[in-house]
Amino acid sequence: MSDRQSTVRPDGILGSVLVTGSPRYVPRGQWSPLYAVIVTFVITFAAVVAGAVVAYIILPALVGSSPSDFAEQHEHIAGLVALAFVVAAILVLTWLAAGLLGDRPREVLQLDAPLPAAVDVIAAIAGYTLLYSALVTIRYALDPTALIAEYSKDNEYYLAALREIYWPVVILLLLGIVVGGETLFEGFLLSGFAKLRWGFWGMAVTTGAAL
């Protein structure tokens, strides 16, 4: 074996696995990292505006109520309607953006990829749990009162929503939020970010934190 063949580059294993990620993930699509970020911001902004317009302007007009009265009397319903349209808009706009440059959306978003192995799913859940727990711990150490107040407010919101409408609707919306976020950030945005030097893992952590 020649010296060239026997020499191991310092970044050989690290570069191919820990930095660029598993070879099973190959970023596809023509979006550059910068433009992928810009488009992600545009999609998020447009989806939020669409949800707000439908829930707080169009819906009150349809029932013959003013936006302020409707928001006050049906706060939780309006919020859930807004979330539903935000999720729908994110999914539609992300799909359109993925195919805007002539690529196949399913390939850009990795929807045609094989299902991950069970050990990968377990490792991902464990990693996310550890990372999320660490972030919550840091926030609690910095300002425990604010953190507890935030979680209490969220719990009150969803419990009130469950009392006003059928609970399956709330569950479907929560699942939709996860799917929409994963499609936009871990599908579209990651397809551009993973082309950077720090590749898959560095950008996967970044997009996961954004999500």
C-alpha positions as YAML, in Angstrom:
chain: A
units: angstrom
residues:
- id: 1
  name: MET
  ca: [0.00, 0.00, 0.00]
- id: 2
  name: SER
  ca: [1.41, 3.37, -0.99]
- id: 3
  name: ASP
  ca: [1.98, 6.22, 1.42]
- id: 4
  name: ARG
  ca: [-0.86, 8.09, -0.19]
- id: 5
  name: GLN
  ca: [-3.25, 5.19, 0.27]
- id: 6
  name: SER
  ca: [-2.18, 4.51, 3.86]
- id: 7
  name: THR
  ca: [-2.30, 8.12, 4.97]
- id: 8
  name: VAL
  ca: [-5.47, 8.98, 6.85]
- id: 9
  name: ARG
  ca: [-6.54, 12.58, 6.56]
- id: 10
  name: PRO
  ca: [-7.10, 14.24, 9.96]
- id: 11
  name: ASP
  ca: [-10.65, 15.10, 8.99]
- id: 12
  name: GLY
  ca: [-11.34, 11.80, 7.25]
- id: 13
  name: ILE
  ca: [-13.72, 10.14, 9.68]
- id: 14
  name: LEU
  ca: [-14.74, 13.36, 11.39]
- id: 15
  name: GLY
  ca: [-15.41, 15.10, 8.10]
- id: 16
  name: SER
  ca: [-17.43, 12.30, 6.60]
- id: 17
  name: VAL
  ca: [-19.56, 11.40, 9.60]
- id: 18
  name: LEU
  ca: [-19.58, 13.91, 12.46]
- id: 19
  name: VAL
  ca: [-19.32, 16.99, 10.26]
- id: 20
  name: THR
  ca: [-20.93, 16.20, 6.93]
- id: 21
  name: GLY
  ca: [-23.30, 13.67, 8.44]
- id: 22
  name: SER
  ca: [-24.38, 10.21, 7.50]
- id: 23
  name: PRO
  ca: [-23.77, 9.34, 3.83]
- id: 24
  name: ARG
  ca: [-27.43, 8.35, 3.72]
- id: 25
  name: TYR
  ca: [-28.30, 12.06, 3.68]
- id: 26
  name: VAL
  ca: [-27.38, 13.73, 0.42]
- id: 27
  name: PRO
  ca: [-28.66, 17.31, 0.00]
- id: 28
  name: ARG
  ca: [-30.58, 17.65, -3.22]
- id: 29
  name: GLY
  ca: [-31.87, 20.73, -4.93]
- id: 30
  name: GLN
  ca: [-30.36, 23.90, -6.33]
- id: 31
  name: TRP
  ca: [-31.07, 26.27, -3.45]
- id: 32
  name: SER
  ca: [-27.91, 27.80, -1.99]
- id: 33
  name: PRO
  ca: [-27.67, 28.12, 1.82]
- id: 34
  name: LEU
  ca: [-28.22, 31.89, 1.77]
- id: 35
  name: TYR
  ca: [-31.26, 31.82, -0.49]
- id: 36
  name: ALA
  ca: [-32.67, 28.85, 1.43]
- id: 37
  name: VAL
  ca: [-32.57, 30.98, 4.59]
- id: 38
  name: ILE
  ca: [-34.21, 33.93, 2.84]
- id: 39
  name: VAL
  ca: [-36.98, 31.79, 1.37]
- id: 40
  name: THR
  ca: [-37.57, 30.14, 4.76]
- id: 41
  name: PHE
  ca: [-38.07, 33.55, 6.38]
- id: 42
  name: VAL
  ca: [-40.42, 34.60, 3.56]
- id: 43
  name: ILE
  ca: [-42.46, 31.40, 3.87]
- id: 44
  name: THR
  ca: [-42.74, 31.75, 7.65]
- id: 45
  name: PHE
  ca: [-43.77, 35.40, 7.44]
- id: 46
  name: ALA
  ca: [-46.29, 34.79, 4.65]
- id: 47
  name: ALA
  ca: [-47.82, 31.83, 6.51]
- id: 48
  name: VAL
  ca: [-48.22, 33.79, 9.75]
- id: 49
  name: VAL
  ca: [-49.82, 36.71, 7.90]
- id: 50
  name: ALA
  ca: [-52.17, 34.35, 6.05]
- id: 51
  name: GLY
  ca: [-53.24, 32.67, 9.26]
- id: 52
  name: ALA
  ca: [-53.85, 35.99, 11.01]
- id: 53
  name: VAL
  ca: [-55.86, 37.40, 8.10]
- id: 54
  name: VAL
  ca: [-58.10, 34.34, 7.88]
- id: 55
  name: ALA
  ca: [-58.65, 33.95, 11.62]
- id: 56
  name: TYR
  ca: [-58.98, 37.57, 12.68]
- id: 57
  name: ILE
  ca: [-60.36, 39.33, 9.58]
- id: 58
  name: ILE
  ca: [-62.08, 36.95, 7.16]
- id: 59
  name: LEU
  ca: [-63.64, 34.61, 9.75]
- id: 60
  name: PRO
  ca: [-65.20, 37.42, 11.84]
- id: 61
  name: ALA
  ca: [-66.59, 38.96, 8.66]
- id: 62
  name: LEU
  ca: [-68.21, 35.65, 7.70]
- id: 63
  name: VAL
  ca: [-70.02, 35.39, 11.04]
- id: 64
  name: GLY
  ca: [-70.97, 39.07, 11.09]
- id: 65
  name: SER
  ca: [-68.72, 40.11, 13.95]
- id: 66
  name: SER
  ca: [-65.99, 42.68, 14.35]
- id: 67
  name: PRO
  ca: [-62.42, 41.35, 14.56]
- id: 68
  name: SER
  ca: [-61.98, 42.63, 18.13]
- id: 69
  name: ASP
  ca: [-65.26, 41.15, 19.38]
- id: 70
  name: PHE
  ca: [-64.61, 37.82, 17.68]
- id: 71
  name: ALA
  ca: [-61.09, 37.59, 19.08]
- id: 72
  name: GLU
  ca: [-62.35, 38.36, 22.56]
- id: 73
  name: GLN
  ca: [-65.34, 36.01, 22.52]
- id: 74
  name: HIS
  ca: [-63.68, 33.13, 20.63]
- id: 75
  name: GLU
  ca: [-60.02, 33.58, 21.49]
- id: 76
  name: HIS
  ca: [-59.06, 29.91, 21.44]
- id: 77
  name: ILE
  ca: [-61.04, 29.03, 18.33]
- id: 78
  name: ALA
  ca: [-59.51, 31.97, 16.48]
- id: 79
  name: GLY
  ca: [-56.05, 30.89, 17.60]
- id: 80
  name: LEU
  ca: [-56.56, 27.32, 16.42]
- id: 81
  name: VAL
  ca: [-57.93, 28.48, 13.07]
- id: 82
  name: ALA
  ca: [-54.89, 30.72, 12.67]
- id: 83
  name: LEU
  ca: [-52.58, 27.81, 13.47]
- id: 84
  name: ALA
  ca: [-54.38, 25.57, 11.00]
- id: 85
  name: PHE
  ca: [-53.94, 28.06, 8.16]
- id: 86
  name: VAL
  ca: [-50.32, 28.75, 9.14]
- id: 87
  name: VAL
  ca: [-49.53, 25.04, 8.92]
- id: 88
  name: ALA
  ca: [-51.38, 24.66, 5.62]
- id: 89
  name: ALA
  ca: [-49.64, 27.70, 4.14]
- id: 90
  name: ILE
  ca: [-46.22, 26.45, 5.26]
- id: 91
  name: LEU
  ca: [-46.77, 23.05, 3.65]
- id: 92
  name: VAL
  ca: [-48.01, 24.51, 0.36]
- id: 93
  name: LEU
  ca: [-45.37, 27.25, 0.11]
- id: 94
  name: THR
  ca: [-42.55, 24.89, 1.08]
- id: 95
  name: TRP
  ca: [-43.63, 22.42, -1.60]
- id: 96
  name: LEU
  ca: [-43.77, 25.19, -4.21]
- id: 97
  name: ALA
  ca: [-40.38, 26.59, -3.17]
- id: 98
  name: ALA
  ca: [-38.77, 23.14, -3.30]
- id: 99
  name: GLY
  ca: [-39.80, 22.81, -6.95]
- id: 100
  name: LEU
  ca: [-39.36, 26.44, -7.96]
- id: 101
  name: LEU
  ca: [-35.92, 25.94, -9.54]
- id: 102
  name: GLY
  ca: [-36.96, 22.88, -11.49]
- id: 103
  name: ASP
  ca: [-36.19, 20.27, -8.83]
- id: 104
  name: ARG
  ca: [-38.57, 17.58, -7.69]
- id: 105
  name: PRO
  ca: [-40.08, 18.63, -4.35]
- id: 106
  name: ARG
  ca: [-40.13, 15.07, -3.02]
- id: 107
  name: GLU
  ca: [-36.39, 14.77, -3.58]
- id: 108
  name: VAL
  ca: [-35.50, 18.20, -2.14]
- id: 109
  name: LEU
  ca: [-37.58, 17.53, 0.98]
- id: 110
  name: GLN
  ca: [-36.22, 13.97, 1.26]
- id: 111
  name: LEU
  ca: [-39.75, 12.54, 1.17]
- id: 112
  name: ASP
  ca: [-38.58, 9.70, -1.07]
- id: 113
  name: ALA
  ca: [-35.86, 8.63, 1.38]
- id: 114
  name: PRO
  ca: [-36.22, 5.23, 3.08]
- id: 115
  name: LEU
  ca: [-37.53, 5.12, 6.62]
- id: 116
  name: PRO
  ca: [-34.79, 5.35, 9.26]
- id: 117
  name: ALA
  ca: [-33.76, 2.34, 11.28]
- id: 118
  name: ALA
  ca: [-35.25, 1.93, 14.74]
- id: 119
  name: VAL
  ca: [-31.87, 2.57, 16.38]
- id: 120
  name: ASP
  ca: [-31.62, 5.89, 14.52]
- id: 121
  name: VAL
  ca: [-35.07, 6.94, 15.70]
- id: 122
  name: ILE
  ca: [-34.24, 6.04, 19.30]
- id: 123
  name: ALA
  ca: [-30.93, 7.90, 19.09]
- id: 124
  name: ALA
  ca: [-32.63, 10.97, 17.61]
- id: 125
  name: ILE
  ca: [-35.31, 11.01, 20.32]
- id: 126
  name: ALA
  ca: [-32.68, 10.58, 23.03]
- id: 127
  name: GLY
  ca: [-30.52, 13.34, 21.56]
- id: 128
  name: TYR
  ca: [-33.44, 15.73, 21.22]
- id: 129
  name: THR
  ca: [-34.56, 14.98, 24.78]
- id: 130
  name: LEU
  ca: [-31.09, 15.67, 26.16]
- id: 131
  name: LEU
  ca: [-30.70, 18.89, 24.17]
- id: 132
  name: TYR
  ca: [-34.17, 20.14, 25.07]
- id: 133
  name: SER
  ca: [-33.66, 19.26, 28.74]
- id: 134
  name: ALA
  ca: [-30.35, 21.12, 28.77]
- id: 135
  name: LEU
  ca: [-31.95, 24.23, 27.24]
- id: 136
  name: VAL
  ca: [-34.84, 24.14, 29.71]
- id: 137
  name: THR
  ca: [-32.40, 23.69, 32.59]
- id: 138
  name: ILE
  ca: [-30.38, 26.71, 31.47]
- id: 139
  name: ARG
  ca: [-33.52, 28.83, 31.12]
- id: 140
  name: TYR
  ca: [-34.71, 27.72, 34.55]
- id: 141
  name: ALA
  ca: [-31.37, 28.63, 36.08]
- id: 142
  name: LEU
  ca: [-31.48, 32.08, 34.48]
- id: 143
  name: ASP
  ca: [-35.12, 32.95, 35.20]
- id: 144
  name: PRO
  ca: [-37.29, 30.23, 36.79]
- id: 145
  name: THR
  ca: [-40.29, 32.51, 37.30]
- id: 146
  name: ALA
  ca: [-40.53, 33.45, 33.62]
- id: 147
  name: LEU
  ca: [-40.16, 29.84, 32.49]
- id: 148
  name: ILE
  ca: [-42.89, 28.55, 34.82]
- id: 149
  name: ALA
  ca: [-45.20, 31.39, 33.79]
- id: 150
  name: GLU
  ca: [-44.64, 30.60, 30.10]
- id: 151
  name: TYR
  ca: [-45.43, 26.91, 30.51]
- id: 152
  name: SER
  ca: [-48.47, 27.67, 32.66]
- id: 153
  name: LYS
  ca: [-49.82, 30.02, 29.99]
- id: 154
  name: ASP
  ca: [-49.34, 27.42, 27.25]
- id: 155
  name: ASN
  ca: [-51.06, 24.74, 29.33]
- id: 156
  name: GLU
  ca: [-54.01, 27.02, 30.06]
- id: 157
  name: TYR
  ca: [-54.37, 27.83, 26.37]
- id: 158
  name: TYR
  ca: [-54.49, 24.22, 25.19]
- id: 159
  name: LEU
  ca: [-56.73, 23.08, 28.06]
- id: 160
  name: ALA
  ca: [-59.18, 25.86, 27.24]
- id: 161
  name: ALA
  ca: [-59.06, 24.90, 23.58]
- id: 162
  name: LEU
  ca: [-59.80, 21.30, 24.49]
- id: 163
  name: ARG
  ca: [-62.88, 22.42, 26.42]
- id: 164
  name: GLU
  ca: [-64.22, 24.50, 23.54]
- id: 165
  name: ILE
  ca: [-63.80, 22.11, 20.61]
- id: 166
  name: TYR
  ca: [-63.33, 18.41, 20.03]
- id: 167
  name: TRP
  ca: [-60.02, 17.16, 21.33]
- id: 168
  name: PRO
  ca: [-59.08, 15.35, 18.06]
- id: 169
  name: VAL
  ca: [-58.90, 18.74, 16.35]
- id: 170
  name: VAL
  ca: [-56.30, 19.96, 18.83]
- id: 171
  name: ILE
  ca: [-54.25, 16.78, 18.45]
- id: 172
  name: LEU
  ca: [-54.37, 17.00, 14.65]
- id: 173
  name: LEU
  ca: [-53.27, 20.62, 14.79]
- id: 174
  name: LEU
  ca: [-50.35, 19.78, 17.06]
- id: 175
  name: LEU
  ca: [-49.30, 17.00, 14.69]
- id: 176
  name: GLY
  ca: [-49.69, 19.41, 11.80]
- id: 177
  name: ILE
  ca: [-47.41, 21.94, 13.50]
- id: 178
  name: VAL
  ca: [-44.73, 19.26, 13.86]
- id: 179
  name: VAL
  ca: [-45.09, 18.11, 10.24]
- id: 180
  name: GLY
  ca: [-45.10, 21.67, 8.90]
- id: 181
  name: GLY
  ca: [-42.05, 22.67, 10.93]
- id: 182
  name: GLU
  ca: [-40.12, 19.55, 9.99]
- id: 183
  name: THR
  ca: [-40.98, 20.00, 6.30]
- id: 184
  name: LEU
  ca: [-39.83, 23.63, 6.22]
- id: 185
  name: PHE
  ca: [-36.79, 23.53, 8.51]
- id: 186
  name: GLU
  ca: [-35.52, 19.94, 8.40]
- id: 187
  name: GLY
  ca: [-36.65, 19.41, 4.82]
- id: 188
  name: PHE
  ca: [-36.25, 22.56, 2.76]
- id: 189
  name: LEU
  ca: [-33.85, 24.66, 4.86]
- id: 190
  name: LEU
  ca: [-31.57, 21.74, 5.70]
- id: 191
  name: SER
  ca: [-31.27, 20.85, 2.00]
- id: 192
  name: GLY
  ca: [-29.51, 24.18, 1.50]
- id: 193
  name: PHE
  ca: [-27.69, 24.38, 4.82]
- id: 194
  name: ALA
  ca: [-26.18, 20.91, 4.50]
- id: 195
  name: LYS
  ca: [-24.09, 22.16, 1.55]
- id: 196
  name: LEU
  ca: [-21.99, 24.33, 3.88]
- id: 197
  name: ARG
  ca: [-18.59, 23.22, 5.17]
- id: 198
  name: TRP
  ca: [-20.01, 22.09, 8.49]
- id: 199
  name: GLY
  ca: [-22.58, 20.10, 6.60]
- id: 200
  name: PHE
  ca: [-25.28, 17.90, 7.97]
- id: 201
  name: TRP
  ca: [-24.75, 17.80, 11.73]
- id: 202
  name: GLY
  ca: [-23.85, 21.43, 12.27]
- id: 203
  name: MET
  ca: [-26.76, 22.59, 10.17]
- id: 204
  name: ALA
  ca: [-29.17, 19.97, 11.50]
- id: 205
  name: VAL
  ca: [-28.57, 21.29, 15.00]
- id: 206
  name: THR
  ca: [-29.08, 24.86, 13.75]
- id: 207
  name: THR
  ca: [-32.33, 24.10, 11.93]
- id: 208
  name: GLY
  ca: [-33.52, 21.98, 14.85]
- id: 209
  name: ALA
  ca: [-32.92, 24.87, 17.23]
- id: 210
  name: ALA
  ca: [-34.80, 27.20, 14.88]
- id: 211
  name: LEU
  ca: [-37.67, 24.75, 14.79]
...
